[in-house]
Amino acid sequence: MNHNKKTVPTIMERKNSSKKIVALTAYDYSFSRLLDATDLDIILVGDSLAMVSLGHDTTLPVSMEEMIMHTRAVSKGCHNALLVADMPFMSYQVSDEQAITNAGRLIQEAGAEAVKLEGGARMAGRIQALIHADIPVMGHIGLTPQSINRLGGYRVQGKNFKETRQIKRDALKLQEAGVFSIVLEGIYDDLAAEITQDIKVPTIGIGAGIKCDGQILVLHDLLGLGMSSTPKFVKQYTNLGNETQKAVNNYIQEVRDEIFPDADHSYKTKTQQLKSVSDGS
Ligand code: KIV
């Protein structure tokens, strides 16, 4: 029995506690292991994988097969945090049946313990269908990157009264549908605070101010491994991008100057063995 294991109920219970939910993305085994050894609550295999690891301009091109492959790798290193996988674009929009089949694959083949999908009130029925199939769902509203072509850019959402009321309605509809938490992305902090206060499931903010029940960031942004320009809400806690380039430049220099590999990093043959090789004996 792993007493550190975070589960869907553990996350839901945080709504009534003062301990914030802390979440990060991961896309491979190495980072998953490192994150899982901390006190992190949730590891999300985000569809940001498309941009961060696969080099696409948006999250739209990432496929189910790619999400499954990366989620499976992350699951190998994730034993304490709750493992959530994003449902990629077009894996849940068409029908309940397709959504259940694809979410089921993320759970059964890849080892996810819950899925996240984007969309408010219009996704409520789909979310209910997934929950009836025993698949826990994390909602995601506000700035939803899979809607980039409709939104026309990654901009803060809820710019007028009508829009703020729609986002609030979305949160209430997701709660009614049975989500265990809701990501609030790119909305004003007062709207996030109002939603957080008025719903019974935990909110997890990204670009939504300090009043949410938790916070999520893209790991590569926090580590300084992300894009050259990051959104206002990103706080870079270190710059592994610079550190990586420094280390690689040192390596290049030392190889060219014949400093590396030195004696400490080489296998030495015993003189006797060498002699017998040259003797042919
Ligand atoms: O894909 C992603 O990384 C996300 C975030 C909420 C960070 O959806």
Short mmCIF file of C-alpha atoms and ligand atoms in Angstrom, two decimals:
data_model
loop_
_atom_site.label_atom_id
_atom_site.label_comp_id
_atom_site.label_asym_id
_atom_site.label_seq_id
_atom_site.Cartn_x
_atom_site.Cartn_y
_atom_site.Cartn_z
CA MET A 1 0.00 0.00 0.00
CA ASN A 2 1.47 3.36 -1.08
CA HIS A 3 0.35 5.99 1.44
CA ASN A 4 1.79 8.80 -0.73
CA LYS A 5 -0.39 7.88 -3.71
CA LYS A 6 -2.59 10.74 -4.90
CA THR A 7 -5.94 9.63 -6.25
CA VAL A 8 -9.02 11.31 -7.69
CA PRO A 9 -10.66 11.43 -4.21
CA THR A 10 -7.43 12.88 -2.70
CA ILE A 11 -7.58 15.71 -5.22
CA MET A 12 -11.30 16.33 -4.63
CA GLU A 13 -10.78 16.46 -0.84
CA ARG A 14 -8.35 19.35 -1.29
CA LYS A 15 -11.32 21.61 -2.03
CA ASN A 16 -11.99 21.70 1.69
CA SER A 17 -8.39 21.93 2.82
CA SER A 18 -5.90 24.76 2.90
CA LYS A 19 -3.31 22.69 0.99
CA LYS A 20 -3.16 23.79 -2.64
CA ILE A 21 -3.10 21.24 -5.46
CA VAL A 22 0.17 21.51 -7.38
CA ALA A 23 0.47 20.07 -10.87
CA LEU A 24 2.98 20.00 -13.72
CA THR A 25 3.16 18.48 -17.16
CA ALA A 26 5.60 15.73 -18.14
CA TYR A 27 6.10 13.96 -21.44
CA ASP A 28 8.73 11.28 -20.77
CA TYR A 29 10.02 8.76 -18.22
CA SER A 30 13.07 10.75 -17.02
CA PHE A 31 11.15 13.85 -16.00
CA SER A 32 8.24 11.79 -14.69
CA ARG A 33 10.61 9.98 -12.26
CA LEU A 34 12.11 13.27 -11.08
CA LEU A 35 8.72 14.93 -10.56
CA ASP A 36 7.21 11.89 -8.88
CA ALA A 37 9.97 11.93 -6.25
CA THR A 38 8.73 15.37 -5.10
CA ASP A 39 5.45 16.16 -3.33
CA LEU A 40 3.72 17.04 -6.62
CA ASP A 41 0.01 16.11 -6.69
CA ILE A 42 -0.72 15.69 -10.40
CA ILE A 43 1.37 14.90 -13.47
CA LEU A 44 -0.44 15.84 -16.66
CA VAL A 45 0.64 14.47 -20.00
CA GLY A 46 -0.62 17.60 -21.71
CA ASP A 47 -1.34 17.89 -25.39
CA SER A 48 1.19 20.74 -25.09
CA LEU A 49 3.40 17.74 -25.96
CA ALA A 50 2.66 18.78 -29.57
CA MET A 51 4.47 22.09 -29.13
CA VAL A 52 7.01 21.33 -26.38
CA SER A 53 8.33 17.95 -27.52
CA LEU A 54 7.14 17.48 -31.09
CA GLY A 55 7.82 20.99 -32.41
CA HIS A 56 4.35 21.82 -33.78
CA ASP A 57 3.02 25.40 -33.78
CA THR A 58 -0.23 24.47 -32.00
CA THR A 59 -1.57 21.57 -29.92
CA LEU A 60 -3.85 20.43 -32.76
CA PRO A 61 -1.63 17.93 -34.64
CA VAL A 62 -0.79 15.56 -31.77
CA SER A 63 -2.37 12.14 -32.36
CA MET A 64 -3.88 9.51 -30.07
CA GLU A 65 -0.95 7.21 -30.82
CA GLU A 66 1.55 9.90 -29.76
CA MET A 67 -0.41 10.67 -26.58
CA ILE A 68 -0.53 6.96 -25.75
CA MET A 69 3.20 6.49 -26.34
CA HIS A 70 4.19 9.45 -24.13
CA THR A 71 1.61 8.69 -21.43
CA ARG A 72 2.89 5.12 -21.22
CA ALA A 73 6.46 6.40 -20.75
CA VAL A 74 5.36 8.88 -18.06
CA SER A 75 3.34 6.17 -16.28
CA LYS A 76 6.50 4.09 -15.84
CA GLY A 77 7.96 6.82 -13.61
CA CYS A 78 4.76 7.96 -11.90
CA HIS A 79 3.80 6.06 -8.74
CA ASN A 80 2.81 8.80 -6.30
CA ALA A 81 1.24 11.65 -8.28
CA LEU A 82 -2.14 11.26 -9.98
CA LEU A 83 -1.49 10.66 -13.69
CA VAL A 84 -3.84 12.57 -15.99
CA ALA A 85 -3.64 12.42 -19.80
CA ASP A 86 -5.00 15.00 -22.20
CA MET A 87 -7.43 13.85 -24.86
CA PRO A 88 -6.01 15.20 -28.13
CA PHE A 89 -7.98 17.29 -30.63
CA MET A 90 -10.61 15.23 -32.49
CA SER A 91 -10.32 12.26 -30.13
CA TYR A 92 -13.53 13.23 -28.27
CA GLN A 93 -15.36 15.83 -30.36
CA VAL A 94 -17.15 13.45 -32.75
CA SER A 95 -19.24 11.15 -30.54
CA ASP A 96 -19.63 9.65 -27.07
CA GLU A 97 -18.55 6.31 -28.46
CA GLN A 98 -15.28 7.64 -29.89
CA ALA A 99 -14.59 9.62 -26.74
CA ILE A 100 -15.08 6.55 -24.52
CA THR A 101 -12.96 4.35 -26.81
CA ASN A 102 -10.10 6.86 -26.91
CA ALA A 103 -10.21 7.74 -23.21
CA GLY A 104 -10.35 4.02 -22.47
CA ARG A 105 -7.13 3.52 -24.45
CA LEU A 106 -5.35 6.23 -22.42
CA ILE A 107 -6.37 4.38 -19.24
CA GLN A 108 -5.99 0.78 -20.37
CA GLU A 109 -3.02 0.92 -22.77
CA ALA A 110 -1.11 3.92 -21.42
CA GLY A 111 -1.70 3.80 -17.65
CA ALA A 112 -3.46 7.16 -17.14
CA GLU A 113 -5.76 7.37 -14.12
CA ALA A 114 -7.95 10.17 -15.48
CA VAL A 115 -8.32 12.21 -18.66
CA LYS A 116 -8.62 15.94 -19.32
CA LEU A 117 -10.60 17.47 -22.14
CA GLU A 118 -11.35 21.02 -23.22
CA GLY A 119 -14.74 22.70 -23.44
CA GLY A 120 -17.56 23.95 -21.24
CA ALA A 121 -21.34 23.47 -21.32
CA ARG A 122 -21.33 21.96 -24.82
CA MET A 123 -19.04 19.13 -23.58
CA ALA A 124 -21.13 18.33 -20.48
CA GLY A 125 -22.99 15.39 -22.08
CA ARG A 126 -19.75 13.89 -23.41
CA ILE A 127 -18.14 14.18 -19.98
CA GLN A 128 -21.12 12.43 -18.39
CA ALA A 129 -20.77 9.58 -20.88
CA LEU A 130 -17.09 9.15 -19.92
CA ILE A 131 -17.87 9.23 -16.22
CA HIS A 132 -20.59 6.59 -16.73
CA ALA A 133 -17.85 4.46 -18.26
CA ASP A 134 -15.87 4.92 -15.00
CA ILE A 135 -13.32 7.27 -16.51
CA PRO A 136 -12.61 10.27 -14.24
CA VAL A 137 -12.54 13.58 -16.12
CA MET A 138 -10.74 16.87 -15.45
CA GLY A 139 -12.40 19.81 -17.25
CA HIS A 140 -10.58 22.69 -18.94
CA ILE A 141 -12.25 26.04 -19.68
CA GLY A 142 -11.37 29.69 -20.38
CA LEU A 143 -8.52 29.81 -22.87
CA THR A 144 -8.73 26.40 -24.53
CA PRO A 145 -5.75 25.96 -26.91
CA GLN A 146 -7.58 23.38 -29.07
CA SER A 147 -9.99 26.22 -30.04
CA ILE A 148 -7.14 28.37 -31.40
CA ASN A 149 -8.70 28.63 -34.87
CA ARG A 150 -12.00 29.89 -33.44
CA LEU A 151 -10.35 32.18 -30.86
CA GLY A 152 -7.82 33.62 -33.32
CA GLY A 153 -4.97 33.72 -30.77
CA TYR A 154 -3.89 32.78 -27.24
CA ARG A 155 -5.59 35.67 -25.46
CA VAL A 156 -7.09 36.10 -22.02
CA GLN A 157 -10.78 35.12 -22.05
CA GLY A 158 -13.78 36.75 -20.37
CA LYS A 159 -13.29 40.26 -21.69
CA ASN A 160 -16.91 41.39 -21.24
CA PHE A 161 -19.86 40.59 -18.99
CA LYS A 162 -21.42 38.12 -21.46
CA GLU A 163 -18.19 36.17 -21.78
CA THR A 164 -17.57 36.05 -18.04
CA ARG A 165 -21.10 34.72 -17.44
CA GLN A 166 -20.56 32.04 -20.10
CA ILE A 167 -17.31 30.91 -18.45
CA LYS A 168 -19.07 30.76 -15.08
CA ARG A 169 -21.93 28.77 -16.66
CA ASP A 170 -19.34 26.43 -18.21
CA ALA A 171 -17.82 25.76 -14.78
CA LEU A 172 -21.24 25.01 -13.27
CA LYS A 173 -22.18 22.69 -16.15
CA LEU A 174 -18.89 20.76 -15.80
CA GLN A 175 -19.49 20.41 -12.08
CA GLU A 176 -22.98 19.08 -12.78
CA ALA A 177 -21.55 16.64 -15.34
CA GLY A 178 -19.29 15.20 -12.63
CA VAL A 179 -15.72 16.38 -13.32
CA PHE A 180 -13.32 15.92 -10.39
CA SER A 181 -11.51 19.21 -11.04
CA ILE A 182 -11.45 22.05 -13.57
CA VAL A 183 -8.45 23.76 -15.16
CA LEU A 184 -9.10 27.50 -15.52
CA GLU A 185 -6.74 28.87 -18.14
CA GLY A 186 -6.15 32.48 -19.18
CA ILE A 187 -8.96 34.25 -17.33
CA TYR A 188 -9.00 37.30 -15.04
CA ASP A 189 -8.22 36.57 -11.41
CA ASP A 190 -11.53 37.94 -10.07
CA LEU A 191 -13.55 35.61 -12.33
CA ALA A 192 -11.36 32.65 -11.29
CA ALA A 193 -11.88 33.61 -7.62
CA GLU A 194 -15.68 33.78 -8.11
CA ILE A 195 -15.79 30.38 -9.82
CA THR A 196 -13.52 28.84 -7.18
CA GLN A 197 -15.76 30.14 -4.42
CA ASP A 198 -19.03 29.07 -6.06
CA ILE A 199 -18.28 25.50 -7.17
CA LYS A 200 -17.67 22.39 -5.11
CA VAL A 201 -14.92 20.83 -7.24
CA PRO A 202 -11.33 22.10 -7.10
CA THR A 203 -10.15 24.64 -9.65
CA ILE A 204 -6.60 24.44 -10.99
CA GLY A 205 -5.35 27.69 -12.47
CA ILE A 206 -2.91 28.54 -15.21
CA GLY A 207 -2.97 32.24 -15.89
CA ALA A 208 -5.98 32.58 -13.57
CA GLY A 209 -4.55 34.27 -10.46
CA ILE A 210 -3.88 33.13 -6.93
CA LYS A 211 -7.37 32.27 -5.69
CA CYS A 212 -7.72 28.90 -7.44
CA ASP A 213 -7.54 25.69 -5.40
CA GLY A 214 -4.39 24.71 -7.27
CA GLN A 215 -1.91 25.62 -9.97
CA ILE A 216 -0.51 23.95 -13.06
CA LEU A 217 2.36 24.93 -15.37
CA VAL A 218 4.06 23.43 -18.38
CA LEU A 219 7.25 21.85 -16.96
CA HIS A 220 9.51 23.15 -19.73
CA ASP A 221 8.37 26.74 -19.08
CA LEU A 222 9.19 26.48 -15.36
CA LEU A 223 12.62 25.00 -16.13
CA GLY A 224 13.53 27.56 -18.79
CA LEU A 225 13.49 24.88 -21.48
CA GLY A 226 10.47 26.34 -23.26
CA MET A 227 9.92 28.71 -26.14
CA SER A 228 11.84 32.00 -26.29
CA SER A 229 8.65 33.96 -25.55
CA THR A 230 6.38 32.63 -22.83
CA PRO A 231 2.99 33.93 -21.64
CA LYS A 232 2.81 36.51 -18.81
CA PHE A 233 1.58 33.85 -16.36
CA VAL A 234 4.71 31.70 -16.68
CA LYS A 235 7.27 31.95 -13.89
CA GLN A 236 10.64 30.53 -14.89
CA TYR A 237 12.18 29.02 -11.73
CA THR A 238 15.51 28.18 -13.36
CA ASN A 239 17.15 28.35 -16.76
CA LEU A 240 18.06 24.82 -17.76
CA GLY A 241 18.13 26.01 -21.36
CA ASN A 242 21.25 28.11 -20.64
CA GLU A 243 22.72 25.41 -18.39
CA THR A 244 22.23 22.79 -21.13
CA GLN A 245 23.95 24.93 -23.75
CA LYS A 246 26.80 25.74 -21.34
CA ALA A 247 27.34 22.02 -20.63
CA VAL A 248 27.21 21.07 -24.31
CA ASN A 249 29.68 23.86 -25.24
CA ASN A 250 32.07 22.63 -22.51
CA TYR A 251 31.77 19.09 -23.84
CA ILE A 252 32.50 20.21 -27.43
CA GLN A 253 35.54 22.21 -26.28
CA GLU A 254 36.96 19.40 -24.12
CA VAL A 255 36.59 16.79 -26.88
CA ARG A 256 38.31 19.09 -29.39
CA ASP A 257 41.07 19.99 -26.91
CA GLU A 258 41.55 16.27 -26.06
CA ILE A 259 40.76 16.91 -22.40
CA PHE A 260 37.84 14.46 -22.45
CA PRO A 261 37.77 11.46 -22.21
CA ASP A 262 40.61 11.52 -19.63
CA ALA A 263 42.03 8.64 -17.59
CA ASP A 264 39.21 8.83 -15.03
CA HIS A 265 36.64 8.21 -17.76
CA SER A 266 38.50 5.50 -19.72
CA TYR A 267 38.96 1.75 -19.25
CA LYS A 268 42.66 0.89 -18.89
CA THR A 269 43.92 -2.42 -20.20
CA LYS A 270 46.49 -4.15 -17.99
CA THR A 271 49.96 -3.98 -19.66
CA GLN A 272 50.15 -7.77 -19.67
CA GLN A 273 46.89 -8.07 -21.60
CA LEU A 274 48.06 -5.51 -24.18
CA LYS A 275 51.31 -7.36 -24.61
CA SER A 276 49.56 -10.64 -25.29
CA VAL A 277 47.30 -8.94 -27.88
CA SER A 278 50.33 -7.49 -29.73
CA ASP A 279 52.15 -10.82 -29.46
CA GLY A 280 49.12 -12.54 -30.94
CA SER A 281 49.25 -14.95 -28.00
O1 KIV B 1 -1.59 20.70 -22.47
C1 KIV B 1 -1.28 21.25 -21.40
O2 KIV B 1 -0.11 21.29 -21.04
C2 KIV B 1 -2.36 21.83 -20.62
C3 KIV B 1 -2.11 22.71 -19.47
C4 KIV B 1 -3.25 22.97 -18.59
C5 KIV B 1 -0.84 23.00 -18.91
O3 KIV B 1 -3.48 21.59 -20.91
#
